[in-house]
Amino acid sequence: MSPSDGVDSEGSDQTETSSVEPAEADALTPPLVRPYVLTGGRPLPSDNEFDLTLLVMTTRGARGKLPLAREKSRLLDICSGGLLSVAEVVAHTQLPVAVVKLLLADLAESGHLLTRAPIAKAQRPDRQLLQDVLDGLERKFARG
């Protein structure tokens, strides 16, 4: 075999196995921590407590409060950019939805997060009401 085959004269392999650093590999693989460990063994919330459309954002001085667990601290980092829905926060994590909901509920309860109901979808105005307003304006200003 020649040196160009990836094997040197002593028979050891010279080919490169991977260019991913160990720290990068850890970031790419989900942690093997069970959800009940992250939630302290508490039951997961029902879907009604923290709806996926609920908006969350950090409070001022949220970082200066008591030290937090790694997962909660990461959630605060995610929420620090402005209003995000619970679904968006879940998308940024590799955690189950119910676990994220519980951790967000804990953060809101401790004063680290503010919650807000989602902005309601705009409704179309009643066509008859608009017609009545238009007719009234025409009567009032059509007098010459």
PDB file of C-alpha atoms in Angstrom:
ATOM      1  CA  MET A   1       0.000   0.000   0.000  1.00  0.00           C
ATOM      2  CA  SER A   2       1.181   3.481  -0.698  1.00  0.00           C
ATOM      3  CA  PRO A   3       1.108   6.473   1.710  1.00  0.00           C
ATOM      4  CA  SER A   4      -1.663   7.947  -0.388  1.00  0.00           C
ATOM      5  CA  ASP A   5      -3.979   5.113   0.725  1.00  0.00           C
ATOM      6  CA  GLY A   6      -4.228   6.566   4.256  1.00  0.00           C
ATOM      7  CA  VAL A   7      -1.956   3.970   5.878  1.00  0.00           C
ATOM      8  CA  ASP A   8       1.670   4.716   6.823  1.00  0.00           C
ATOM      9  CA  SER A   9       4.581   2.311   6.649  1.00  0.00           C
ATOM     10  CA  GLU A  10       3.904   0.988  10.192  1.00  0.00           C
ATOM     11  CA  GLY A  11       0.335   0.085   9.286  1.00  0.00           C
ATOM     12  CA  SER A  12      -1.437   2.765  11.379  1.00  0.00           C
ATOM     13  CA  ASP A  13      -4.367   4.564   9.844  1.00  0.00           C
ATOM     14  CA  GLN A  14      -3.761   8.242   9.001  1.00  0.00           C
ATOM     15  CA  THR A  15      -7.273   9.118   7.841  1.00  0.00           C
ATOM     16  CA  GLU A  16      -9.132  11.828   9.667  1.00  0.00           C
ATOM     17  CA  THR A  17     -12.097  10.450  11.606  1.00  0.00           C
ATOM     18  CA  SER A  18     -14.109  13.564  12.388  1.00  0.00           C
ATOM     19  CA  SER A  19     -13.705  17.313  12.429  1.00  0.00           C
ATOM     20  CA  VAL A  20     -16.330  17.835  15.166  1.00  0.00           C
ATOM     21  CA  GLU A  21     -14.862  18.902  18.476  1.00  0.00           C
ATOM     22  CA  PRO A  22     -16.119  17.101  21.635  1.00  0.00           C
ATOM     23  CA  ALA A  23     -17.788  20.303  22.919  1.00  0.00           C
ATOM     24  CA  GLU A  24     -19.633  20.681  19.610  1.00  0.00           C
ATOM     25  CA  ALA A  25     -20.723  17.056  19.702  1.00  0.00           C
ATOM     26  CA  ASP A  26     -22.158  17.578  23.212  1.00  0.00           C
ATOM     27  CA  ALA A  27     -24.143  20.565  21.936  1.00  0.00           C
ATOM     28  CA  LEU A  28     -25.561  18.484  19.082  1.00  0.00           C
ATOM     29  CA  THR A  29     -26.700  15.519  21.146  1.00  0.00           C
ATOM     30  CA  PRO A  30     -29.633  15.787  23.559  1.00  0.00           C
ATOM     31  CA  PRO A  31     -28.857  15.274  27.232  1.00  0.00           C
ATOM     32  CA  LEU A  32     -29.796  11.941  28.772  1.00  0.00           C
ATOM     33  CA  VAL A  33     -31.556  13.520  31.746  1.00  0.00           C
ATOM     34  CA  ARG A  34     -35.048  12.230  32.372  1.00  0.00           C
ATOM     35  CA  PRO A  35     -37.900  14.784  32.508  1.00  0.00           C
ATOM     36  CA  TYR A  36     -38.784  13.880  36.115  1.00  0.00           C
ATOM     37  CA  VAL A  37     -35.251  14.854  37.150  1.00  0.00           C
ATOM     38  CA  LEU A  38     -35.596  18.267  35.500  1.00  0.00           C
ATOM     39  CA  THR A  39     -38.958  18.895  37.150  1.00  0.00           C
ATOM     40  CA  GLY A  40     -37.947  17.646  40.586  1.00  0.00           C
ATOM     41  CA  GLY A  41     -40.367  14.739  40.340  1.00  0.00           C
ATOM     42  CA  ARG A  42     -43.407  17.025  40.249  1.00  0.00           C
ATOM     43  CA  PRO A  43     -46.301  16.160  37.965  1.00  0.00           C
ATOM     44  CA  LEU A  44     -46.307  17.856  34.607  1.00  0.00           C
ATOM     45  CA  PRO A  45     -48.864  20.645  34.117  1.00  0.00           C
ATOM     46  CA  SER A  46     -52.048  20.257  32.153  1.00  0.00           C
ATOM     47  CA  ASP A  47     -52.164  21.871  28.727  1.00  0.00           C
ATOM     48  CA  ASN A  48     -54.466  24.612  30.015  1.00  0.00           C
ATOM     49  CA  GLU A  49     -51.986  26.055  32.532  1.00  0.00           C
ATOM     50  CA  PHE A  50     -49.389  27.165  29.992  1.00  0.00           C
ATOM     51  CA  ASP A  51     -50.903  27.135  26.514  1.00  0.00           C
ATOM     52  CA  LEU A  52     -48.467  26.956  23.591  1.00  0.00           C
ATOM     53  CA  THR A  53     -49.630  30.398  22.431  1.00  0.00           C
ATOM     54  CA  LEU A  54     -48.978  32.088  25.779  1.00  0.00           C
ATOM     55  CA  LEU A  55     -46.328  34.797  25.430  1.00  0.00           C
ATOM     56  CA  VAL A  56     -43.396  35.003  27.858  1.00  0.00           C
ATOM     57  CA  MET A  57     -40.492  37.390  28.417  1.00  0.00           C
ATOM     58  CA  THR A  58     -37.943  37.998  31.152  1.00  0.00           C
ATOM     59  CA  THR A  59     -38.483  40.656  33.801  1.00  0.00           C
ATOM     60  CA  ARG A  60     -35.996  43.398  34.531  1.00  0.00           C
ATOM     61  CA  GLY A  61     -33.359  42.160  36.876  1.00  0.00           C
ATOM     62  CA  ALA A  62     -34.313  38.530  36.316  1.00  0.00           C
ATOM     63  CA  ARG A  63     -30.647  37.595  36.206  1.00  0.00           C
ATOM     64  CA  GLY A  64     -29.917  39.243  39.554  1.00  0.00           C
ATOM     65  CA  LYS A  65     -32.321  37.003  41.433  1.00  0.00           C
ATOM     66  CA  LEU A  66     -31.455  33.727  43.123  1.00  0.00           C
ATOM     67  CA  PRO A  67     -29.203  31.323  41.223  1.00  0.00           C
ATOM     68  CA  LEU A  68     -31.088  28.969  38.936  1.00  0.00           C
ATOM     69  CA  ALA A  69     -30.660  25.453  37.618  1.00  0.00           C
ATOM     70  CA  ARG A  70     -28.965  25.137  34.240  1.00  0.00           C
ATOM     71  CA  GLU A  71     -32.206  24.461  32.346  1.00  0.00           C
ATOM     72  CA  LYS A  72     -34.031  27.416  33.887  1.00  0.00           C
ATOM     73  CA  SER A  73     -31.075  29.679  33.211  1.00  0.00           C
ATOM     74  CA  ARG A  74     -31.088  28.552  29.579  1.00  0.00           C
ATOM     75  CA  LEU A  75     -34.813  29.299  29.312  1.00  0.00           C
ATOM     76  CA  LEU A  76     -34.185  32.800  30.651  1.00  0.00           C
ATOM     77  CA  ASP A  77     -31.512  33.307  27.987  1.00  0.00           C
ATOM     78  CA  ILE A  78     -33.964  32.235  25.301  1.00  0.00           C
ATOM     79  CA  CYS A  79     -36.709  34.535  26.626  1.00  0.00           C
ATOM     80  CA  SER A  80     -34.462  37.569  27.079  1.00  0.00           C
ATOM     81  CA  GLY A  81     -34.850  38.732  23.463  1.00  0.00           C
ATOM     82  CA  GLY A  82     -38.487  39.797  23.825  1.00  0.00           C
ATOM     83  CA  LEU A  83     -41.914  38.224  23.715  1.00  0.00           C
ATOM     84  CA  LEU A  84     -41.884  34.602  22.600  1.00  0.00           C
ATOM     85  CA  SER A  85     -44.669  32.076  22.619  1.00  0.00           C
ATOM     86  CA  VAL A  86     -44.255  28.931  24.678  1.00  0.00           C
ATOM     87  CA  ALA A  87     -44.134  27.002  21.382  1.00  0.00           C
ATOM     88  CA  GLU A  88     -41.178  29.112  20.217  1.00  0.00           C
ATOM     89  CA  VAL A  89     -39.351  28.548  23.495  1.00  0.00           C
ATOM     90  CA  VAL A  90     -39.927  24.798  23.174  1.00  0.00           C
ATOM     91  CA  ALA A  91     -38.557  24.910  19.621  1.00  0.00           C
ATOM     92  CA  HIS A  92     -35.282  26.383  20.935  1.00  0.00           C
ATOM     93  CA  THR A  93     -34.815  23.546  23.434  1.00  0.00           C
ATOM     94  CA  GLN A  94     -34.511  19.798  23.155  1.00  0.00           C
ATOM     95  CA  LEU A  95     -36.834  19.237  26.082  1.00  0.00           C
ATOM     96  CA  PRO A  96     -40.366  17.811  26.060  1.00  0.00           C
ATOM     97  CA  VAL A  97     -43.155  20.380  25.820  1.00  0.00           C
ATOM     98  CA  ALA A  98     -44.589  19.541  29.241  1.00  0.00           C
ATOM     99  CA  VAL A  99     -41.186  19.967  30.923  1.00  0.00           C
ATOM    100  CA  VAL A 100     -40.673  23.391  29.326  1.00  0.00           C
ATOM    101  CA  LYS A 101     -44.167  24.424  30.408  1.00  0.00           C
ATOM    102  CA  LEU A 102     -43.446  23.424  33.998  1.00  0.00           C
ATOM    103  CA  LEU A 103     -40.076  25.187  34.081  1.00  0.00           C
ATOM    104  CA  LEU A 104     -41.599  28.337  32.557  1.00  0.00           C
ATOM    105  CA  ALA A 105     -44.403  28.222  35.134  1.00  0.00           C
ATOM    106  CA  ASP A 106     -41.772  28.014  37.893  1.00  0.00           C
ATOM    107  CA  LEU A 107     -39.904  30.992  36.432  1.00  0.00           C
ATOM    108  CA  ALA A 108     -43.109  33.024  36.175  1.00  0.00           C
ATOM    109  CA  GLU A 109     -44.052  32.154  39.756  1.00  0.00           C
ATOM    110  CA  SER A 110     -40.616  33.202  41.033  1.00  0.00           C
ATOM    111  CA  GLY A 111     -40.833  36.556  39.220  1.00  0.00           C
ATOM    112  CA  HIS A 112     -38.255  35.828  36.527  1.00  0.00           C
ATOM    113  CA  LEU A 113     -40.782  35.831  33.671  1.00  0.00           C
ATOM    114  CA  LEU A 114     -43.804  37.841  32.677  1.00  0.00           C
ATOM    115  CA  THR A 115     -46.643  36.097  30.875  1.00  0.00           C
ATOM    116  CA  ARG A 116     -49.202  37.570  28.569  1.00  0.00           C
ATOM    117  CA  ALA A 117     -52.156  36.136  26.727  1.00  0.00           C
ATOM    118  CA  PRO A 118     -51.628  36.022  22.984  1.00  0.00           C
ATOM    119  CA  ILE A 119     -52.785  38.976  20.958  1.00  0.00           C
ATOM    120  CA  ALA A 120     -56.267  38.261  19.687  1.00  0.00           C
ATOM    121  CA  LYS A 121     -56.747  37.902  15.982  1.00  0.00           C
ATOM    122  CA  ALA A 122     -58.323  40.996  14.467  1.00  0.00           C
ATOM    123  CA  GLN A 123     -61.972  40.552  13.663  1.00  0.00           C
ATOM    124  CA  ARG A 124     -63.623  41.957  10.617  1.00  0.00           C
ATOM    125  CA  PRO A 125     -66.018  44.802  11.426  1.00  0.00           C
ATOM    126  CA  ASP A 126     -69.726  44.291  10.914  1.00  0.00           C
ATOM    127  CA  ARG A 127     -70.579  45.316   7.350  1.00  0.00           C
ATOM    128  CA  GLN A 128     -74.011  46.669   8.323  1.00  0.00           C
ATOM    129  CA  LEU A 129     -72.469  48.879  11.020  1.00  0.00           C
ATOM    130  CA  LEU A 130     -70.020  50.340   8.508  1.00  0.00           C
ATOM    131  CA  GLN A 131     -72.849  50.976   6.049  1.00  0.00           C
ATOM    132  CA  ASP A 132     -74.905  52.768   8.743  1.00  0.00           C
ATOM    133  CA  VAL A 133     -71.932  54.993   9.625  1.00  0.00           C
ATOM    134  CA  LEU A 134     -71.346  55.807   5.956  1.00  0.00           C
ATOM    135  CA  ASP A 135     -75.050  56.625   5.432  1.00  0.00           C
ATOM    136  CA  GLY A 136     -75.045  58.863   8.526  1.00  0.00           C
ATOM    137  CA  LEU A 137     -71.947  60.732   7.376  1.00  0.00           C
ATOM    138  CA  GLU A 138     -73.433  61.232   3.915  1.00  0.00           C
ATOM    139  CA  ARG A 139     -76.661  62.637   5.414  1.00  0.00           C
ATOM    140  CA  LYS A 140     -74.766  64.979   7.734  1.00  0.00           C
ATOM    141  CA  PHE A 141     -72.237  66.316   5.239  1.00  0.00           C
ATOM    142  CA  ALA A 142     -74.318  66.071   2.044  1.00  0.00           C
ATOM    143  CA  ARG A 143     -76.320  69.120   3.132  1.00  0.00           C
ATOM    144  CA  GLY A 144     -74.963  71.901   1.102  1.00  0.00           C
TER     145      GLY A 144
END
